[in-house]
Amino acid sequence: MLERTYDTQVCSVARALEVVGERWTLLIVRDAFHGVRRFEDFQRRIGLARNVLSDRLQRLCTLGVLDRVRYQERPERFEYRLTDTGRDLWPVIIALRAWGDRHLAPAGPPVRLEHRGCGGRVEQQVVCAECGEALQARDSEILPGPGAAPSPPPSPVGAGAGG
């Protein structure tokens, strides 16, 4: 895995990439949403080297995305379950799947995701928390939040190139 490169950025996207920005990690999370829980099943479905899979699962547990739960005592065996933090990645997986279906699946989506209650297609949407309107990127603006980095002090008058 690459060394951290976002240490100086006060950015939630950069921080999230430190957790799930490596491709195998998102495939593990995807499969966990598909009900995969055991090491051998992750390894068989993803085709990842055992040492790399072990490292990724351990990291996801350390970061609170998965819990490692013993399901058998002799021999001791464990399974991996999504935590609340991990389940919060569901919209991310849905959005990535939709983007891939739209732009990278010329023969059509390889899987369908349907609502168990009514059979309708599952979609990911960005909506306004106040009015419920569906939004596009151009409908929003970026403003500093409570965790924003402090603004640098203004430059003295006349400073800088050509000043």
PDB file of C-alpha atoms in Angstrom:
ATOM      1  CA  MET A   1       0.000   0.000   0.000  1.00  0.00           C
ATOM      2  CA  LEU A   2       1.241   3.484  -0.756  1.00  0.00           C
ATOM      3  CA  GLU A   3       2.417   5.698   2.039  1.00  0.00           C
ATOM      4  CA  ARG A   4      -0.038   8.346   3.206  1.00  0.00           C
ATOM      5  CA  THR A   5       0.030  11.325   0.927  1.00  0.00           C
ATOM      6  CA  TYR A   6      -2.869  13.335   2.353  1.00  0.00           C
ATOM      7  CA  ASP A   7      -1.507  14.134   5.826  1.00  0.00           C
ATOM      8  CA  THR A   8      -1.564  17.882   5.319  1.00  0.00           C
ATOM      9  CA  GLN A   9      -4.982  18.064   3.665  1.00  0.00           C
ATOM     10  CA  VAL A  10      -8.015  18.956   5.745  1.00  0.00           C
ATOM     11  CA  CYS A  11     -10.373  17.067   3.451  1.00  0.00           C
ATOM     12  CA  SER A  12     -12.880  14.318   4.211  1.00  0.00           C
ATOM     13  CA  VAL A  13     -12.443  12.800   0.727  1.00  0.00           C
ATOM     14  CA  ALA A  14      -8.682  12.469   1.283  1.00  0.00           C
ATOM     15  CA  ARG A  15      -9.257  10.975   4.742  1.00  0.00           C
ATOM     16  CA  ALA A  16     -11.757   8.469   3.343  1.00  0.00           C
ATOM     17  CA  LEU A  17      -9.266   7.448   0.651  1.00  0.00           C
ATOM     18  CA  GLU A  18      -6.824   6.532   3.412  1.00  0.00           C
ATOM     19  CA  VAL A  19      -9.362   3.908   4.512  1.00  0.00           C
ATOM     20  CA  VAL A  20     -10.910   2.635   1.256  1.00  0.00           C
ATOM     21  CA  GLY A  21      -8.795   4.089  -1.558  1.00  0.00           C
ATOM     22  CA  GLU A  22      -7.017   0.864  -2.450  1.00  0.00           C
ATOM     23  CA  ARG A  23      -8.922  -1.230  -5.011  1.00  0.00           C
ATOM     24  CA  TRP A  24      -8.837  -4.539  -3.145  1.00  0.00           C
ATOM     25  CA  THR A  25     -10.323  -2.862  -0.100  1.00  0.00           C
ATOM     26  CA  LEU A  26     -13.436  -1.738  -1.955  1.00  0.00           C
ATOM     27  CA  LEU A  27     -13.857  -5.200  -3.483  1.00  0.00           C
ATOM     28  CA  ILE A  28     -13.741  -6.714   0.013  1.00  0.00           C
ATOM     29  CA  VAL A  29     -16.377  -4.226   1.177  1.00  0.00           C
ATOM     30  CA  ARG A  30     -18.476  -4.956  -1.946  1.00  0.00           C
ATOM     31  CA  ASP A  31     -18.378  -8.684  -1.217  1.00  0.00           C
ATOM     32  CA  ALA A  32     -19.183  -8.116   2.455  1.00  0.00           C
ATOM     33  CA  PHE A  33     -22.384  -6.405   1.271  1.00  0.00           C
ATOM     34  CA  HIS A  34     -23.047  -9.520  -0.845  1.00  0.00           C
ATOM     35  CA  GLY A  35     -22.941 -11.630   2.320  1.00  0.00           C
ATOM     36  CA  VAL A  36     -19.357 -12.891   2.155  1.00  0.00           C
ATOM     37  CA  ARG A  37     -17.940 -13.273   5.660  1.00  0.00           C
ATOM     38  CA  ARG A  38     -15.207 -15.902   5.670  1.00  0.00           C
ATOM     39  CA  PHE A  39     -11.581 -15.528   4.611  1.00  0.00           C
ATOM     40  CA  GLU A  40     -11.704 -18.433   2.155  1.00  0.00           C
ATOM     41  CA  ASP A  41     -14.828 -17.050   0.495  1.00  0.00           C
ATOM     42  CA  PHE A  42     -13.285 -13.587   0.058  1.00  0.00           C
ATOM     43  CA  GLN A  43     -10.142 -15.201  -1.338  1.00  0.00           C
ATOM     44  CA  ARG A  44     -12.060 -17.405  -3.778  1.00  0.00           C
ATOM     45  CA  ARG A  45     -14.347 -14.600  -5.031  1.00  0.00           C
ATOM     46  CA  ILE A  46     -11.739 -11.856  -5.350  1.00  0.00           C
ATOM     47  CA  GLY A  47      -8.743 -14.022  -6.275  1.00  0.00           C
ATOM     48  CA  LEU A  48      -6.454 -12.002  -4.040  1.00  0.00           C
ATOM     49  CA  ALA A  49      -3.213 -13.436  -2.648  1.00  0.00           C
ATOM     50  CA  ARG A  50      -3.785 -14.733   0.880  1.00  0.00           C
ATOM     51  CA  ASN A  51      -1.166 -12.457   2.465  1.00  0.00           C
ATOM     52  CA  VAL A  52      -2.637  -9.347   0.792  1.00  0.00           C
ATOM     53  CA  LEU A  53      -6.177 -10.344   1.755  1.00  0.00           C
ATOM     54  CA  SER A  54      -5.077 -10.959   5.342  1.00  0.00           C
ATOM     55  CA  ASP A  55      -3.451  -7.520   5.459  1.00  0.00           C
ATOM     56  CA  ARG A  56      -6.533  -5.766   4.017  1.00  0.00           C
ATOM     57  CA  LEU A  57      -8.944  -7.556   6.359  1.00  0.00           C
ATOM     58  CA  GLN A  58      -6.780  -6.718   9.368  1.00  0.00           C
ATOM     59  CA  ARG A  59      -6.612  -3.065   8.305  1.00  0.00           C
ATOM     60  CA  LEU A  60     -10.388  -2.870   7.801  1.00  0.00           C
ATOM     61  CA  CYS A  61     -10.849  -4.312  11.300  1.00  0.00           C
ATOM     62  CA  THR A  62      -8.337  -1.889  12.810  1.00  0.00           C
ATOM     63  CA  LEU A  63     -10.108   1.045  11.133  1.00  0.00           C
ATOM     64  CA  GLY A  64     -13.534  -0.117  12.347  1.00  0.00           C
ATOM     65  CA  VAL A  65     -15.036  -1.041   8.971  1.00  0.00           C
ATOM     66  CA  LEU A  66     -15.225  -4.779   9.764  1.00  0.00           C
ATOM     67  CA  ASP A  67     -15.433  -6.791  12.969  1.00  0.00           C
ATOM     68  CA  ARG A  68     -13.552 -10.090  13.261  1.00  0.00           C
ATOM     69  CA  VAL A  69     -15.904 -12.513  15.035  1.00  0.00           C
ATOM     70  CA  ARG A  70     -15.103 -16.077  16.087  1.00  0.00           C
ATOM     71  CA  TYR A  71     -17.631 -18.553  14.730  1.00  0.00           C
ATOM     72  CA  GLN A  72     -15.835 -21.790  15.659  1.00  0.00           C
ATOM     73  CA  GLU A  73     -13.592 -22.717  18.595  1.00  0.00           C
ATOM     74  CA  ARG A  74     -11.835 -25.932  17.448  1.00  0.00           C
ATOM     75  CA  PRO A  75     -10.184 -25.208  15.189  1.00  0.00           C
ATOM     76  CA  GLU A  76     -10.534 -21.512  15.894  1.00  0.00           C
ATOM     77  CA  ARG A  77     -12.121 -19.757  12.915  1.00  0.00           C
ATOM     78  CA  PHE A  78     -13.313 -16.226  12.343  1.00  0.00           C
ATOM     79  CA  GLU A  79     -15.622 -14.359  10.025  1.00  0.00           C
ATOM     80  CA  TYR A  80     -15.722 -10.681   9.096  1.00  0.00           C
ATOM     81  CA  ARG A  81     -18.858  -8.611   9.523  1.00  0.00           C
ATOM     82  CA  LEU A  82     -19.539  -5.044   8.503  1.00  0.00           C
ATOM     83  CA  THR A  83     -19.753  -2.597  11.392  1.00  0.00           C
ATOM     84  CA  ASP A  84     -22.026   0.450  11.370  1.00  0.00           C
ATOM     85  CA  THR A  85     -19.057   2.334   9.900  1.00  0.00           C
ATOM     86  CA  GLY A  86     -18.746  -0.300   7.168  1.00  0.00           C
ATOM     87  CA  ARG A  87     -22.482  -0.307   6.429  1.00  0.00           C
ATOM     88  CA  ASP A  88     -22.254   3.458   5.932  1.00  0.00           C
ATOM     89  CA  LEU A  89     -20.185   2.666   2.804  1.00  0.00           C
ATOM     90  CA  TRP A  90     -23.254   1.180   1.069  1.00  0.00           C
ATOM     91  CA  PRO A  91     -24.115   4.393  -0.840  1.00  0.00           C
ATOM     92  CA  VAL A  92     -20.492   4.577  -1.999  1.00  0.00           C
ATOM     93  CA  ILE A  93     -20.649   1.042  -3.408  1.00  0.00           C
ATOM     94  CA  ILE A  94     -24.030   1.785  -5.038  1.00  0.00           C
ATOM     95  CA  ALA A  95     -22.664   4.976  -6.628  1.00  0.00           C
ATOM     96  CA  LEU A  96     -19.536   3.213  -7.951  1.00  0.00           C
ATOM     97  CA  ARG A  97     -21.664   0.371  -9.337  1.00  0.00           C
ATOM     98  CA  ALA A  98     -24.013   2.832 -11.071  1.00  0.00           C
ATOM     99  CA  TRP A  99     -21.076   4.761 -12.560  1.00  0.00           C
ATOM    100  CA  GLY A 100     -19.475   1.538 -13.789  1.00  0.00           C
ATOM    101  CA  ASP A 101     -22.785   0.309 -15.236  1.00  0.00           C
ATOM    102  CA  ARG A 102     -23.303   3.613 -17.038  1.00  0.00           C
ATOM    103  CA  HIS A 103     -19.783   4.117 -18.411  1.00  0.00           C
ATOM    104  CA  LEU A 104     -17.970   0.776 -18.429  1.00  0.00           C
ATOM    105  CA  ALA A 105     -20.561  -1.925 -19.161  1.00  0.00           C
ATOM    106  CA  PRO A 106     -21.324  -1.790 -22.910  1.00  0.00           C
ATOM    107  CA  ALA A 107     -23.317  -5.039 -22.764  1.00  0.00           C
ATOM    108  CA  GLY A 108     -25.333  -3.768 -19.811  1.00  0.00           C
ATOM    109  CA  PRO A 109     -25.011  -4.060 -16.045  1.00  0.00           C
ATOM    110  CA  PRO A 110     -23.527  -7.377 -14.900  1.00  0.00           C
ATOM    111  CA  VAL A 111     -25.886  -7.465 -11.883  1.00  0.00           C
ATOM    112  CA  ARG A 112     -29.190  -5.855 -10.936  1.00  0.00           C
ATOM    113  CA  LEU A 113     -29.927  -4.504  -7.503  1.00  0.00           C
ATOM    114  CA  GLU A 114     -33.599  -4.565  -6.547  1.00  0.00           C
ATOM    115  CA  HIS A 115     -35.598  -3.499  -3.514  1.00  0.00           C
ATOM    116  CA  ARG A 116     -36.733  -6.683  -1.723  1.00  0.00           C
ATOM    117  CA  GLY A 117     -39.974  -4.979  -0.696  1.00  0.00           C
ATOM    118  CA  CYS A 118     -41.335  -4.077  -4.143  1.00  0.00           C
ATOM    119  CA  GLY A 119     -38.839  -5.242  -6.782  1.00  0.00           C
ATOM    120  CA  GLY A 120     -37.965  -1.685  -7.839  1.00  0.00           C
ATOM    121  CA  ARG A 121     -34.477  -0.806  -9.027  1.00  0.00           C
ATOM    122  CA  VAL A 122     -32.135   0.550  -6.337  1.00  0.00           C
ATOM    123  CA  GLU A 123     -30.610   3.912  -7.227  1.00  0.00           C
ATOM    124  CA  GLN A 124     -28.260   6.264  -5.462  1.00  0.00           C
ATOM    125  CA  GLN A 125     -29.279   9.917  -5.410  1.00  0.00           C
ATOM    126  CA  VAL A 126     -27.939  13.079  -3.857  1.00  0.00           C
ATOM    127  CA  VAL A 127     -30.746  15.115  -2.340  1.00  0.00           C
ATOM    128  CA  CYS A 128     -31.036  18.323  -0.357  1.00  0.00           C
ATOM    129  CA  ALA A 129     -31.496  17.518   3.347  1.00  0.00           C
ATOM    130  CA  GLU A 130     -33.821  20.538   3.691  1.00  0.00           C
ATOM    131  CA  CYS A 131     -36.226  20.325   0.725  1.00  0.00           C
ATOM    132  CA  GLY A 132     -35.587  16.819  -0.659  1.00  0.00           C
ATOM    133  CA  GLU A 133     -34.805  18.040  -4.186  1.00  0.00           C
ATOM    134  CA  ALA A 134     -32.547  15.747  -6.245  1.00  0.00           C
ATOM    135  CA  LEU A 135     -29.293  17.595  -6.943  1.00  0.00           C
ATOM    136  CA  GLN A 136     -26.516  17.670  -9.520  1.00  0.00           C
ATOM    137  CA  ALA A 137     -23.002  18.984  -8.794  1.00  0.00           C
ATOM    138  CA  ARG A 138     -23.840  22.385 -10.316  1.00  0.00           C
ATOM    139  CA  ASP A 139     -26.696  22.785  -7.792  1.00  0.00           C
ATOM    140  CA  SER A 140     -24.343  22.959  -4.802  1.00  0.00           C
ATOM    141  CA  GLU A 141     -21.645  25.249  -3.489  1.00  0.00           C
ATOM    142  CA  ILE A 142     -18.686  24.566  -1.225  1.00  0.00           C
ATOM    143  CA  LEU A 143     -18.507  26.583   1.996  1.00  0.00           C
ATOM    144  CA  PRO A 144     -16.201  26.189   5.001  1.00  0.00           C
ATOM    145  CA  GLY A 145     -17.507  23.794   7.630  1.00  0.00           C
ATOM    146  CA  PRO A 146     -16.796  23.627  11.365  1.00  0.00           C
ATOM    147  CA  GLY A 147     -13.728  21.425  10.779  1.00  0.00           C
ATOM    148  CA  ALA A 148     -12.225  23.623   8.055  1.00  0.00           C
ATOM    149  CA  ALA A 149      -8.574  24.580   8.211  1.00  0.00           C
ATOM    150  CA  PRO A 150      -8.010  28.136   9.363  1.00  0.00           C
ATOM    151  CA  SER A 151      -7.610  30.599   6.508  1.00  0.00           C
ATOM    152  CA  PRO A 152      -4.100  31.954   6.042  1.00  0.00           C
ATOM    153  CA  PRO A 153      -3.677  35.575   7.110  1.00  0.00           C
ATOM    154  CA  PRO A 154      -3.989  38.093   4.290  1.00  0.00           C
ATOM    155  CA  SER A 155      -0.764  39.186   2.606  1.00  0.00           C
ATOM    156  CA  PRO A 156       0.481  42.658   3.501  1.00  0.00           C
ATOM    157  CA  VAL A 157      -0.541  45.341   1.014  1.00  0.00           C
ATOM    158  CA  GLY A 158       1.988  45.647  -1.778  1.00  0.00           C
ATOM    159  CA  ALA A 159       3.515  42.195  -1.176  1.00  0.00           C
ATOM    160  CA  GLY A 160       3.951  39.665  -3.919  1.00  0.00           C
ATOM    161  CA  ALA A 161       5.062  39.744  -7.511  1.00  0.00           C
ATOM    162  CA  GLY A 162       4.682  43.055  -9.244  1.00  0.00           C
ATOM    163  CA  GLY A 163       3.378  44.521  -6.001  1.00  0.00           C
TER     164      GLY A 163
END
